[in-house]
Amino acid sequence: MAWAAGPEASGIEFDTMNLTEWELEVLQTEGIDEALWAPVAVIAGELTRPGMLEPERLSHACLAVMDWALGADAHGTALLFAEAAAVVSPSNARLAWICGKAYRERHDFPRAEMWLRRAKRVAVWTGDWEMHSLALNSLGNIRMWMGDLEAARELLIQAGRVAKAGRLRERHAKVLHDLFLVCIYSGEWKEAERYAEQAFAGYGPDHPNIIALTFDLALLATHQGQFARALEVLNQLRDQFTDDDRRLRVYAMIARAAGAAGNAETFESAWTESWALIDGNTVDHLRADAALELGLGAIGLGFRDHALHALTIAREAANELGERDTLQNAEAALGKLEYHEAAAVAARNRPAPRTRAAELAAKYILVVQAPTGGSLAN
């Protein structure tokens, strides 16, 4: 960071004798994880020769330390080295985007937005169409997570225009996919279905994101009251994901749909799987959303104790994470718990109209399961 700030600002940090001694100490150190020792040795070697330093080599070493730190759950260190990589190579938009993404994953949205806007500016200066669209896309997703759906839509539309102008078909499809999600959350279901079909066409049937699109269509189907039909698709997605994030999303949605559909056995299974992941502390960013879905599923079956437990945790986690919409929904469900139990039974006995979202989800799950269909890569 001192080197990037320049010699006038760095001061004593670049005392040649001190840096040389540090490099020697690093090189002689034993018993350190190679994944940490090697990049630190590169950093020490580069900084002992600040006048001949190679910024790209230094930034790559900083990213390597960031990767090691994430694996060691040293998230503060990871953020610092992500920033160091970005400031060392200020004309690299991707490094600024990586830094923004790192802050976003730690729910530090102000700093995430600052770095993502910097990534966008650098991408414009360097003519990088893909990073320009990606930075706008990421900014739009932050706005969506914060509940500012109008701003999210505008940023995503801009991202789509940039991707289209750059003839980036896959990038454009990913933007359409996120616009689909914005429309789900804003209740614009016909518009959401239209974006889903456009995203599918842009991806093509073999794209790995088709499985995520299918899950999101099942999510829309639950919003439309198509719980039994959504549950059919969600059960087929149950073993398609390996990362804890997606697994929890699927289990929580299965619990929600199973509860509303009156399927107690499936609900209990998904409830157990969900809490095992939540209590494992690897998906804290989903703690509020998942607990809300679990609570709503419990209400559908009249499991009052389950619902009270889950909704209380959802309210506390949403308050801690600053998720206003989830907080409001959890408080509303808690405040009307008995009413919701009666309403859920009535809704289960009332036939729901068929919706295109449920039909599209059923159609796309066949593509996912086909021998040539996509599978989730990460």
Short mmCIF file of C-alpha atoms in Angstrom, two decimals:
data_model
loop_
_atom_site.label_atom_id
_atom_site.label_comp_id
_atom_site.label_asym_id
_atom_site.label_seq_id
_atom_site.Cartn_x
_atom_site.Cartn_y
_atom_site.Cartn_z
CA MET A 1 0.00 0.00 0.00
CA ALA A 2 2.91 2.32 0.80
CA TRP A 3 4.58 1.57 -2.54
CA ALA A 4 1.32 2.34 -4.38
CA ALA A 5 1.00 5.64 -2.50
CA GLY A 6 4.37 6.77 -3.87
CA PRO A 7 7.78 7.63 -2.32
CA GLU A 8 6.64 10.91 -0.79
CA ALA A 9 3.92 9.16 1.21
CA SER A 10 5.79 5.97 2.01
CA GLY A 11 8.54 7.43 4.19
CA ILE A 12 10.34 4.95 6.40
CA GLU A 13 8.45 2.00 4.86
CA PHE A 14 11.02 1.85 2.09
CA ASP A 15 14.20 1.90 4.10
CA THR A 16 16.34 -0.39 1.89
CA MET A 17 18.20 -2.00 4.78
CA ASN A 18 14.99 -2.86 6.66
CA LEU A 19 13.39 -4.38 3.56
CA THR A 20 16.46 -6.44 2.74
CA GLU A 21 16.54 -7.82 6.26
CA TRP A 22 12.83 -8.62 6.01
CA GLU A 23 13.28 -10.49 2.72
CA LEU A 24 16.11 -12.54 4.24
CA GLU A 25 14.00 -13.34 7.28
CA VAL A 26 11.11 -14.50 5.07
CA LEU A 27 13.37 -16.68 2.92
CA GLN A 28 14.89 -18.35 5.99
CA THR A 29 11.57 -19.00 7.74
CA GLU A 30 10.55 -22.66 7.92
CA GLY A 31 7.37 -24.52 8.84
CA ILE A 32 5.00 -22.08 7.13
CA ASP A 33 2.20 -23.18 4.77
CA GLU A 34 3.68 -23.02 1.28
CA ALA A 35 0.50 -21.34 -0.02
CA LEU A 36 1.27 -18.39 2.28
CA TRP A 37 5.06 -18.46 2.34
CA ALA A 38 5.56 -18.40 -1.46
CA PRO A 39 3.52 -15.25 -2.23
CA VAL A 40 4.91 -13.42 0.83
CA ALA A 41 8.42 -14.25 -0.43
CA VAL A 42 7.51 -12.75 -3.81
CA ILE A 43 6.12 -9.61 -2.12
CA ALA A 44 9.28 -9.25 -0.01
CA GLY A 45 11.49 -9.72 -3.07
CA GLU A 46 9.60 -7.15 -5.13
CA LEU A 47 9.54 -4.52 -2.38
CA THR A 48 13.28 -4.68 -1.77
CA ARG A 49 13.63 -3.26 -5.30
CA PRO A 50 10.82 -0.68 -5.42
CA GLY A 51 12.30 1.10 -8.42
CA MET A 52 12.20 -2.07 -10.53
CA LEU A 53 9.04 -3.53 -9.03
CA GLU A 54 6.65 -5.37 -11.40
CA PRO A 55 3.10 -4.31 -10.40
CA GLU A 56 1.43 -7.30 -12.06
CA ARG A 57 3.68 -9.77 -10.26
CA LEU A 58 3.09 -8.00 -6.94
CA SER A 59 -0.70 -7.88 -7.39
CA HIS A 60 -0.80 -11.60 -8.26
CA ALA A 61 1.13 -12.36 -5.07
CA CYS A 62 -1.35 -10.27 -3.07
CA LEU A 63 -4.24 -12.26 -4.58
CA ALA A 64 -2.48 -15.49 -3.62
CA VAL A 65 -2.27 -14.30 -0.01
CA MET A 66 -5.96 -13.36 -0.21
CA ASP A 67 -6.84 -16.90 -1.36
CA TRP A 68 -4.82 -18.41 1.47
CA ALA A 69 -6.46 -16.08 4.00
CA LEU A 70 -9.97 -17.04 2.84
CA GLY A 71 -9.09 -20.70 3.29
CA ALA A 72 -7.82 -19.94 6.79
CA ASP A 73 -10.96 -17.91 7.70
CA ALA A 74 -8.74 -14.84 8.09
CA HIS A 75 -11.22 -12.56 6.38
CA GLY A 76 -9.70 -9.28 7.54
CA THR A 77 -6.38 -10.29 6.01
CA ALA A 78 -8.15 -11.37 2.81
CA LEU A 79 -9.80 -7.95 2.45
CA LEU A 80 -6.53 -6.08 3.06
CA PHE A 81 -4.66 -8.05 0.42
CA ALA A 82 -7.55 -7.73 -2.05
CA GLU A 83 -7.27 -3.95 -1.65
CA ALA A 84 -3.49 -4.13 -1.95
CA ALA A 85 -3.77 -6.03 -5.24
CA ALA A 86 -6.19 -3.44 -6.60
CA VAL A 87 -4.17 -0.35 -5.64
CA VAL A 88 -0.92 -1.84 -6.94
CA SER A 89 -2.51 -2.26 -10.41
CA PRO A 90 -4.92 0.69 -10.63
CA SER A 91 -5.58 0.20 -14.35
CA ASN A 92 -6.84 -3.37 -13.85
CA ALA A 93 -10.63 -3.26 -13.59
CA ARG A 94 -10.90 -6.93 -12.67
CA LEU A 95 -8.79 -6.46 -9.53
CA ALA A 96 -11.04 -3.61 -8.40
CA TRP A 97 -14.06 -5.84 -9.07
CA ILE A 98 -12.51 -8.69 -7.03
CA CYS A 99 -12.01 -6.26 -4.16
CA GLY A 100 -15.61 -5.10 -4.41
CA LYS A 101 -16.83 -8.68 -4.48
CA ALA A 102 -14.77 -9.50 -1.38
CA TYR A 103 -16.38 -6.64 0.56
CA ARG A 104 -19.81 -7.60 -0.74
CA GLU A 105 -19.41 -11.14 0.60
CA ARG A 106 -18.58 -9.66 4.01
CA HIS A 107 -21.73 -7.51 3.78
CA ASP A 108 -19.74 -4.27 3.81
CA PHE A 109 -21.89 -2.81 1.07
CA PRO A 110 -20.61 0.81 1.15
CA ARG A 111 -17.01 -0.27 0.52
CA ALA A 112 -18.16 -2.91 -1.96
CA GLU A 113 -20.00 -0.27 -3.96
CA MET A 114 -16.99 2.06 -3.83
CA TRP A 115 -14.71 -0.58 -5.37
CA LEU A 116 -17.28 -1.75 -7.90
CA ARG A 117 -17.82 1.81 -9.11
CA ARG A 118 -14.06 2.12 -9.44
CA ALA A 119 -14.04 -1.12 -11.47
CA LYS A 120 -16.70 0.35 -13.75
CA ARG A 121 -14.74 3.58 -14.27
CA VAL A 122 -11.51 1.73 -15.05
CA ALA A 123 -13.36 -0.60 -17.44
CA VAL A 124 -14.76 2.42 -19.30
CA TRP A 125 -11.29 4.01 -19.52
CA THR A 126 -9.71 0.80 -20.81
CA GLY A 127 -12.56 -0.19 -23.13
CA ASP A 128 -13.25 -3.45 -21.29
CA TRP A 129 -16.88 -4.17 -22.24
CA GLU A 130 -17.17 -7.34 -20.17
CA MET A 131 -15.87 -5.79 -16.93
CA HIS A 132 -17.98 -2.68 -17.53
CA SER A 133 -21.11 -4.85 -17.73
CA LEU A 134 -19.99 -7.10 -14.86
CA ALA A 135 -19.35 -4.16 -12.51
CA LEU A 136 -22.78 -2.68 -13.28
CA ASN A 137 -24.33 -6.13 -12.80
CA SER A 138 -22.66 -6.50 -9.39
CA LEU A 139 -23.76 -3.01 -8.34
CA GLY A 140 -27.32 -3.88 -9.37
CA ASN A 141 -27.22 -7.07 -7.30
CA ILE A 142 -26.10 -5.15 -4.22
CA ARG A 143 -29.02 -2.78 -4.65
CA MET A 144 -31.34 -5.78 -5.05
CA TRP A 145 -30.05 -7.40 -1.83
CA MET A 146 -30.53 -4.10 -0.02
CA GLY A 147 -34.14 -3.92 -1.20
CA ASP A 148 -33.68 -0.95 -3.55
CA LEU A 149 -35.34 -2.71 -6.50
CA GLU A 150 -35.79 0.42 -8.64
CA ALA A 151 -32.08 1.24 -8.52
CA ALA A 152 -31.23 -2.44 -9.06
CA ARG A 153 -33.37 -2.57 -12.19
CA GLU A 154 -31.79 0.57 -13.65
CA LEU A 155 -28.23 -0.68 -13.04
CA LEU A 156 -29.03 -4.09 -14.51
CA ILE A 157 -30.65 -2.55 -17.58
CA GLN A 158 -27.45 -0.52 -18.07
CA ALA A 159 -25.40 -3.70 -17.66
CA GLY A 160 -27.53 -5.41 -20.28
CA ARG A 161 -27.08 -2.57 -22.74
CA VAL A 162 -23.30 -2.67 -22.31
CA ALA A 163 -23.23 -6.45 -22.76
CA LYS A 164 -25.39 -6.20 -25.87
CA ALA A 165 -23.25 -3.42 -27.32
CA GLY A 166 -20.16 -5.55 -26.70
CA ARG A 167 -21.87 -8.59 -28.26
CA LEU A 168 -21.36 -10.55 -25.05
CA ARG A 169 -24.16 -13.11 -25.28
CA GLU A 170 -23.40 -15.05 -22.10
CA ARG A 171 -22.90 -11.89 -20.05
CA HIS A 172 -26.19 -10.52 -21.41
CA ALA A 173 -27.97 -13.75 -20.43
CA LYS A 174 -26.64 -13.44 -16.87
CA VAL A 175 -27.96 -9.88 -16.64
CA LEU A 176 -31.38 -11.03 -17.90
CA HIS A 177 -31.32 -13.74 -15.24
CA ASP A 178 -30.77 -11.12 -12.52
CA LEU A 179 -33.49 -8.89 -13.97
CA PHE A 180 -35.75 -11.92 -13.67
CA LEU A 181 -34.96 -12.05 -9.94
CA VAL A 182 -35.66 -8.34 -9.48
CA CYS A 183 -39.07 -8.85 -11.06
CA ILE A 184 -39.80 -11.76 -8.70
CA TYR A 185 -39.08 -9.58 -5.68
CA SER A 186 -41.07 -6.65 -7.06
CA GLY A 187 -44.07 -8.88 -7.85
CA GLU A 188 -43.94 -8.34 -11.60
CA TRP A 189 -44.44 -12.00 -12.45
CA LYS A 190 -45.29 -11.78 -16.15
CA GLU A 191 -42.21 -9.64 -16.71
CA ALA A 192 -40.18 -12.13 -14.66
CA GLU A 193 -41.32 -15.03 -16.84
CA ARG A 194 -40.39 -13.08 -19.96
CA TYR A 195 -36.87 -12.41 -18.65
CA ALA A 196 -36.52 -16.07 -17.65
CA GLU A 197 -37.28 -17.23 -21.18
CA GLN A 198 -34.87 -14.68 -22.65
CA ALA A 199 -32.15 -15.78 -20.22
CA PHE A 200 -32.71 -19.42 -21.17
CA ALA A 201 -32.43 -18.56 -24.86
CA GLY A 202 -29.24 -16.59 -24.20
CA TYR A 203 -27.66 -19.36 -22.12
CA GLY A 204 -28.51 -22.22 -24.41
CA PRO A 205 -29.57 -25.67 -23.08
CA ASP A 206 -26.06 -26.82 -22.12
CA HIS A 207 -25.11 -23.81 -19.99
CA PRO A 208 -24.31 -24.58 -16.32
CA ASN A 209 -26.56 -21.72 -15.15
CA ILE A 210 -29.72 -23.44 -16.44
CA ILE A 211 -29.94 -25.34 -13.17
CA ALA A 212 -29.87 -22.07 -11.19
CA LEU A 213 -32.50 -20.60 -13.53
CA THR A 214 -34.69 -23.64 -12.92
CA PHE A 215 -34.37 -23.19 -9.16
CA ASP A 216 -35.30 -19.51 -9.47
CA LEU A 217 -38.38 -20.42 -11.54
CA ALA A 218 -39.41 -22.82 -8.79
CA LEU A 219 -38.96 -19.89 -6.37
CA LEU A 220 -41.31 -17.79 -8.52
CA ALA A 221 -43.81 -20.65 -8.63
CA THR A 222 -43.91 -20.67 -4.81
CA HIS A 223 -44.56 -16.91 -4.82
CA GLN A 224 -47.47 -17.61 -7.17
CA GLY A 225 -48.90 -20.24 -4.82
CA GLN A 226 -47.90 -23.23 -6.95
CA PHE A 227 -46.41 -25.06 -3.97
CA ALA A 228 -47.07 -28.66 -5.00
CA ARG A 229 -45.75 -28.14 -8.53
CA ALA A 230 -42.73 -26.18 -7.29
CA LEU A 231 -42.01 -28.96 -4.78
CA GLU A 232 -41.82 -31.53 -7.59
CA VAL A 233 -39.05 -29.51 -9.26
CA LEU A 234 -37.24 -28.64 -6.01
CA ASN A 235 -37.08 -32.29 -4.98
CA GLN A 236 -35.37 -33.09 -8.29
CA LEU A 237 -32.85 -30.29 -7.61
CA ARG A 238 -32.12 -31.53 -4.11
CA ASP A 239 -28.92 -33.40 -4.97
CA GLN A 240 -27.78 -31.20 -7.85
CA PHE A 241 -25.78 -28.75 -5.73
CA THR A 242 -22.56 -29.27 -3.79
CA ASP A 243 -21.91 -25.82 -2.28
CA ASP A 244 -23.52 -25.02 1.08
CA ASP A 245 -25.01 -21.77 -0.21
CA ARG A 246 -27.15 -23.39 -2.92
CA ARG A 247 -27.92 -26.46 -0.82
CA LEU A 248 -29.38 -24.29 1.93
CA ARG A 249 -31.44 -22.29 -0.57
CA VAL A 250 -32.90 -25.50 -1.99
CA TYR A 251 -33.61 -27.10 1.40
CA ALA A 252 -35.25 -23.95 2.77
CA MET A 253 -37.44 -23.60 -0.31
CA ILE A 254 -38.38 -27.29 -0.12
CA ALA A 255 -39.42 -26.74 3.51
CA ARG A 256 -41.49 -23.70 2.51
CA ALA A 257 -43.22 -25.49 -0.39
CA ALA A 258 -43.69 -28.76 1.52
CA GLY A 259 -45.27 -26.93 4.44
CA ALA A 260 -47.68 -25.04 2.21
CA ALA A 261 -48.51 -28.26 0.33
CA GLY A 262 -49.16 -30.16 3.57
CA ASN A 263 -46.27 -32.61 3.15
CA ALA A 264 -45.01 -32.98 6.73
CA GLU A 265 -42.48 -35.74 6.03
CA THR A 266 -40.66 -33.76 3.33
CA PHE A 267 -40.84 -30.62 5.48
CA GLU A 268 -39.19 -32.32 8.45
CA SER A 269 -36.39 -33.72 6.29
CA ALA A 270 -35.68 -30.32 4.71
CA TRP A 271 -35.97 -28.60 8.12
CA THR A 272 -33.28 -30.89 9.59
CA GLU A 273 -30.96 -30.48 6.57
CA SER A 274 -31.38 -26.69 6.65
CA TRP A 275 -30.55 -26.22 10.32
CA ALA A 276 -27.51 -28.48 10.02
CA LEU A 277 -26.15 -26.06 7.40
CA ILE A 278 -27.22 -22.91 9.26
CA ASP A 279 -25.63 -24.09 12.52
CA GLY A 280 -22.44 -24.96 10.62
CA ASN A 281 -21.77 -21.20 10.28
CA THR A 282 -20.72 -21.42 6.62
CA VAL A 283 -23.81 -19.63 5.32
CA ASP A 284 -24.34 -16.81 7.80
CA HIS A 285 -25.33 -14.44 4.98
CA LEU A 286 -28.40 -16.65 4.33
CA ARG A 287 -29.33 -17.15 7.96
CA ALA A 288 -32.19 -14.62 7.87
CA ASP A 289 -33.67 -15.57 4.50
CA ALA A 290 -33.47 -19.32 5.11
CA ALA A 291 -34.98 -19.07 8.59
CA LEU A 292 -37.86 -17.01 7.18
CA GLU A 293 -38.64 -19.67 4.56
CA LEU A 294 -38.45 -22.39 7.22
CA GLY A 295 -40.79 -20.44 9.46
CA LEU A 296 -43.33 -19.92 6.70
CA GLY A 297 -43.19 -23.62 5.87
CA ALA A 298 -43.84 -24.48 9.52
CA ILE A 299 -46.84 -22.13 9.57
CA GLY A 300 -48.30 -24.02 6.61
CA LEU A 301 -48.35 -27.22 8.67
CA GLY A 302 -49.48 -25.56 11.89
CA PHE A 303 -46.15 -26.34 13.60
CA ARG A 304 -46.29 -23.35 15.90
CA ASP A 305 -43.13 -24.05 17.92
CA HIS A 306 -41.11 -24.63 14.75
CA ALA A 307 -42.46 -21.42 13.24
CA LEU A 308 -41.82 -19.34 16.35
CA HIS A 309 -38.23 -20.61 16.59
CA ALA A 310 -37.42 -19.99 12.92
CA LEU A 311 -39.14 -16.62 12.60
CA THR A 312 -37.50 -15.30 15.77
CA ILE A 313 -34.08 -16.23 14.40
CA ALA A 314 -35.02 -14.72 11.02
CA ARG A 315 -35.96 -11.44 12.70
CA GLU A 316 -32.77 -11.29 14.77
CA ALA A 317 -30.51 -12.21 11.85
CA ALA A 318 -32.22 -9.79 9.46
CA ASN A 319 -31.83 -6.99 11.99
CA GLU A 320 -28.14 -7.83 12.39
CA LEU A 321 -27.54 -8.08 8.62
CA GLY A 322 -29.56 -4.96 7.79
CA GLU A 323 -32.00 -6.86 5.55
CA ARG A 324 -35.07 -4.66 5.82
CA ASP A 325 -37.49 -6.69 3.69
CA THR A 326 -36.71 -9.94 5.50
CA LEU A 327 -37.03 -8.18 8.84
CA GLN A 328 -40.45 -6.79 7.93
CA ASN A 329 -41.67 -10.14 6.63
CA ALA A 330 -40.46 -11.99 9.73
CA GLU A 331 -42.10 -9.46 12.07
CA ALA A 332 -45.33 -9.60 10.08
CA ALA A 333 -45.39 -13.41 10.21
CA LEU A 334 -44.69 -13.41 13.95
CA GLY A 335 -47.39 -10.83 14.56
CA LYS A 336 -50.01 -12.82 12.70
CA LEU A 337 -48.87 -16.35 13.45
CA GLU A 338 -52.28 -17.77 14.35
CA TYR A 339 -53.96 -16.06 11.40
CA HIS A 340 -51.33 -17.41 9.03
CA GLU A 341 -51.88 -20.96 10.29
CA ALA A 342 -55.59 -20.81 9.43
CA ALA A 343 -54.94 -19.04 6.12
CA ALA A 344 -52.34 -21.65 5.11
CA VAL A 345 -54.83 -24.49 5.60
CA ALA A 346 -57.47 -22.62 3.60
CA ALA A 347 -54.99 -21.89 0.78
CA ARG A 348 -53.92 -25.55 0.67
CA ASN A 349 -57.53 -26.62 0.13
CA ARG A 350 -58.10 -24.03 -2.59
CA PRO A 351 -57.02 -25.10 -6.12
CA ALA A 352 -54.35 -22.78 -7.51
CA PRO A 353 -54.35 -21.76 -11.19
CA ARG A 354 -51.57 -23.05 -13.42
CA THR A 355 -48.78 -20.55 -14.02
CA ARG A 356 -46.13 -20.26 -16.69
CA ALA A 357 -43.39 -20.16 -14.06
CA ALA A 358 -44.29 -23.64 -12.83
CA GLU A 359 -44.53 -24.92 -16.40
CA LEU A 360 -41.17 -23.39 -17.35
CA ALA A 361 -39.53 -24.87 -14.25
CA ALA A 362 -40.90 -28.33 -15.12
CA LYS A 363 -39.67 -27.90 -18.69
CA TYR A 364 -36.18 -26.73 -17.74
CA ILE A 365 -35.63 -29.47 -15.15
CA LEU A 366 -35.87 -31.95 -18.02
CA VAL A 367 -33.08 -30.04 -19.78
CA VAL A 368 -30.96 -30.17 -16.62
CA GLN A 369 -31.46 -33.92 -16.28
CA ALA A 370 -30.83 -34.70 -19.97
CA PRO A 371 -27.45 -36.32 -20.79
CA THR A 372 -26.35 -33.19 -22.66
CA GLY A 373 -27.91 -30.79 -20.16
CA GLY A 374 -26.01 -28.39 -17.93
CA SER A 375 -24.82 -28.93 -14.38
CA LEU A 376 -23.80 -26.39 -11.78
CA ALA A 377 -20.05 -25.73 -11.98
CA ASN A 378 -19.65 -23.54 -8.90
#
